[in-house]
Amino acid sequence: MNMEKIFRGTFFGLLGIYFLIIMILLLGDIGYISISNFREALAAPEIQYAIKLSLLTSLVTAVLSLIVSVPAAYALVRFRFFGSNFVDAVLDLPIIVPPLVIGISLLVFYQTGLGNILKSHGFDFVYTIPGIVIAQFVISCAFCLKTIKTAFEGMDSRLEDVAKTLGCNSWQVFFWITLPIAKKGVVAAGIIAWAKAIGEFGPVLVFCGSTRFKTEVLPTTIFLELSIGRIESALAVSLLLVGFSIVSLMILRLFLKRGIQ
Amino acid sequence: MIQLQKIFFRQANFELKNISAEIDNEYCVLIGPPGAGKTTLLEVLCGLRQIKSGKILLNKSDISLLAPGKRGIGYMPQDYALFPHMSVKDNIGFGLKVLKYDRISAEKKITEICELLEITHLLERQPKTLSGGEGQRVAMARALIISPKLLLLDEPLCALDEKTREKLIGKLKKMQKQMDIPFLHICHFYDEMDRLADKVLVLWNGEIIQQGKLKEIKKHPADKRVADFLCKGETLCVK
């Protein structure tokens, strides 16, 4: 066997092993439950509630993440300011820090002076539906920001310079030039934020609990169903989440392939 | 006419120092080695970078503190920077959209400038489908359509093949005469400079070390740097 064959075999082999691990796990899940189990689980009112709440909160989170991260990413990429590297590093923290830590931090925040002031003015989001959005947002927004930042960084800033010389103010440059050119990245970031939000478990559980018909979202449903030994239900919800992920990945790839610029 | 009076600009470790020059409605070529600050000087003139001190007078009005879009300067950067999400027509008409021209007047101006630059057949195309020469003329149309009082060209011919360059050199010179405004053109090719320049500015390490008519500079280069840079093998006397 020559070196070329060994090289290709090694690299393909490792690719194949990882692909197989994922496929075996997925097929194992699918094989474990029957279609009737799946239908039965998804027909349960508490799970239907969790599906609706998950879709609603993740959608709101994705929109909020885009609203915040588009201008924030632009500021990070285009404005020069003291401590920009530090700010950038802090904004990456939600990606690296274990999600549970975010949940605990949110909970602790409401024990601080500022948290108490917010509580006394009616902004107490602990164990509430808006709280789910906040917990999802803190993490999803970081992923969203990183994706949009990459899109802005890849853009030729001379396009903006030319627009300025043609009479545009900064708002016009942003909305007529920057945003349309970075549209592909922004759409991708929105899909990533949504996919991340719908699967968020740790911070939601810690900050909002998992009360049935109140703050139960799909990831917490899996946890609840498992804790009472209903593995089929837990698997059905897991497969539903896998389905959502596959759909979002396919949409993402479609956008990236078509190049909606 | 543009007058630069003791312009000083600083960014990080780079400085433009004491830049003074006067360019009439003529074709002026800016030359200098890489890193001399040629592109920075153009960006300073069109207001993309703010000067620390000095004055920029365009037709005797002080434009030093004006925003880029208020200066009346057309700018064509390297590689033309055509907006990739717009058609050629939208690229050319962009400045008119910003200036809130009505549709009929805008169409008329676009038609005129396209006829002048012979690019009418390109209007519905997308920038990525244009050749280098076509892109250059579209970028030029976009910069000229706002009727600037000065046109800045950052190496507009450097990425083109020999034949296209030849054609466009003549076109640029003709356009300058027709528009009767100063053109300031960063140039790296000797033949390009020779055929275009009414006046030459030599920029070296952030300073203008010589300026004047090309013939005079060739005859009497300020120092060895200018002589070496200009003659490229030709024998020029060195002061």
Short mmCIF file of C-alpha atoms in Angstrom, two decimals, chain A residues 67-167:
data_model
loop_
_atom_site.label_atom_id
_atom_site.label_comp_id
_atom_site.label_asym_id
_atom_site.label_seq_id
_atom_site.Cartn_x
_atom_site.Cartn_y
_atom_site.Cartn_z
CA ILE A 67 -31.92 42.98 17.07
CA VAL A 68 -29.05 43.16 19.58
CA SER A 69 -26.26 41.34 17.81
CA VAL A 70 -26.44 43.00 14.38
CA PRO A 71 -25.53 46.49 15.67
CA ALA A 72 -23.28 45.05 18.40
CA ALA A 73 -21.28 43.02 15.89
CA TYR A 74 -21.00 46.04 13.60
CA ALA A 75 -19.69 48.17 16.47
CA LEU A 76 -17.12 45.52 17.35
CA VAL A 77 -15.90 45.18 13.77
CA ARG A 78 -15.96 48.78 12.57
CA PHE A 79 -15.45 51.05 15.61
CA ARG A 80 -12.07 51.42 17.25
CA PHE A 81 -12.34 51.80 20.99
CA PHE A 82 -10.26 51.19 24.07
CA GLY A 83 -10.75 47.68 25.47
CA SER A 84 -12.42 46.27 22.36
CA ASN A 85 -10.50 42.99 22.72
CA PHE A 86 -11.68 42.64 26.31
CA VAL A 87 -15.30 43.36 25.33
CA ASP A 88 -15.04 40.83 22.51
CA ALA A 89 -13.68 38.18 24.90
CA VAL A 90 -16.44 38.81 27.46
CA LEU A 91 -19.09 38.47 24.74
CA ASP A 92 -17.64 35.07 23.85
CA LEU A 93 -18.04 33.83 27.42
CA PRO A 94 -21.59 32.44 26.99
CA ILE A 95 -20.22 30.19 24.24
CA ILE A 96 -17.48 28.74 26.42
CA VAL A 97 -18.93 28.81 29.94
CA PRO A 98 -21.12 25.78 30.85
CA PRO A 99 -24.77 26.80 30.29
CA LEU A 100 -25.66 25.93 33.89
CA VAL A 101 -23.36 28.71 35.05
CA ILE A 102 -25.43 31.21 33.07
CA GLY A 103 -28.59 29.94 34.79
CA ILE A 104 -27.05 30.23 38.24
CA SER A 105 -25.72 33.72 37.42
CA LEU A 106 -29.17 34.87 36.34
CA LEU A 107 -30.67 33.48 39.54
CA VAL A 108 -28.00 35.14 41.69
CA PHE A 109 -28.47 38.45 39.83
CA TYR A 110 -31.99 38.66 41.25
CA GLN A 111 -30.48 38.52 44.76
CA THR A 112 -28.28 41.55 44.11
CA GLY A 113 -29.19 45.21 44.67
CA LEU A 114 -29.95 45.86 41.01
CA GLY A 115 -31.93 42.64 40.78
CA ASN A 116 -34.02 43.64 43.78
CA ILE A 117 -34.71 47.06 42.25
CA LEU A 118 -35.86 45.36 39.03
CA LYS A 119 -38.04 42.97 41.05
CA SER A 120 -39.66 45.84 42.95
CA HIS A 121 -40.52 47.51 39.62
CA GLY A 122 -42.29 44.43 38.31
CA PHE A 123 -39.39 42.94 36.35
CA ASP A 124 -39.17 39.69 38.26
CA PHE A 125 -38.59 37.05 35.61
CA VAL A 126 -37.53 34.13 37.83
CA TYR A 127 -39.69 31.06 37.10
CA THR A 128 -41.64 32.91 34.38
CA ILE A 129 -42.03 32.57 30.61
CA PRO A 130 -40.15 35.85 29.89
CA GLY A 131 -37.42 34.34 32.08
CA ILE A 132 -37.12 31.45 29.59
CA VAL A 133 -36.50 33.98 26.81
CA ILE A 134 -33.85 35.75 28.93
CA ALA A 135 -32.06 32.49 29.73
CA GLN A 136 -32.11 31.43 26.06
CA PHE A 137 -31.15 34.92 24.89
CA VAL A 138 -27.97 35.20 26.98
CA ILE A 139 -26.54 32.15 25.23
CA SER A 140 -28.11 32.39 21.75
CA CYS A 141 -27.13 36.03 21.32
CA ALA A 142 -23.43 35.16 21.75
CA PHE A 143 -23.62 32.62 18.90
CA CYS A 144 -25.63 35.03 16.79
CA LEU A 145 -23.12 37.84 17.39
CA LYS A 146 -20.16 35.66 16.48
CA THR A 147 -21.75 34.61 13.18
CA ILE A 148 -22.71 38.16 12.19
CA LYS A 149 -19.30 39.46 13.23
CA THR A 150 -17.68 36.99 10.84
CA ALA A 151 -19.99 38.24 8.06
CA PHE A 152 -19.07 41.89 8.70
CA GLU A 153 -15.37 41.06 8.96
CA GLY A 154 -15.51 39.39 5.57
CA MET A 155 -16.97 42.49 3.97
CA ASP A 156 -14.78 44.97 2.12
CA SER A 157 -14.98 48.21 4.12
CA ARG A 158 -14.16 50.20 0.97
CA LEU A 159 -17.73 49.57 -0.19
CA GLU A 160 -18.89 51.59 2.79
CA ASP A 161 -16.24 54.24 2.12
CA VAL A 162 -17.46 54.68 -1.45
CA ALA A 163 -21.06 54.99 -0.25
CA LYS A 164 -19.96 57.75 2.14
CA THR A 165 -18.27 59.67 -0.66
CA LEU A 166 -21.50 59.38 -2.65
CA GLY A 167 -23.34 61.24 0.10
#
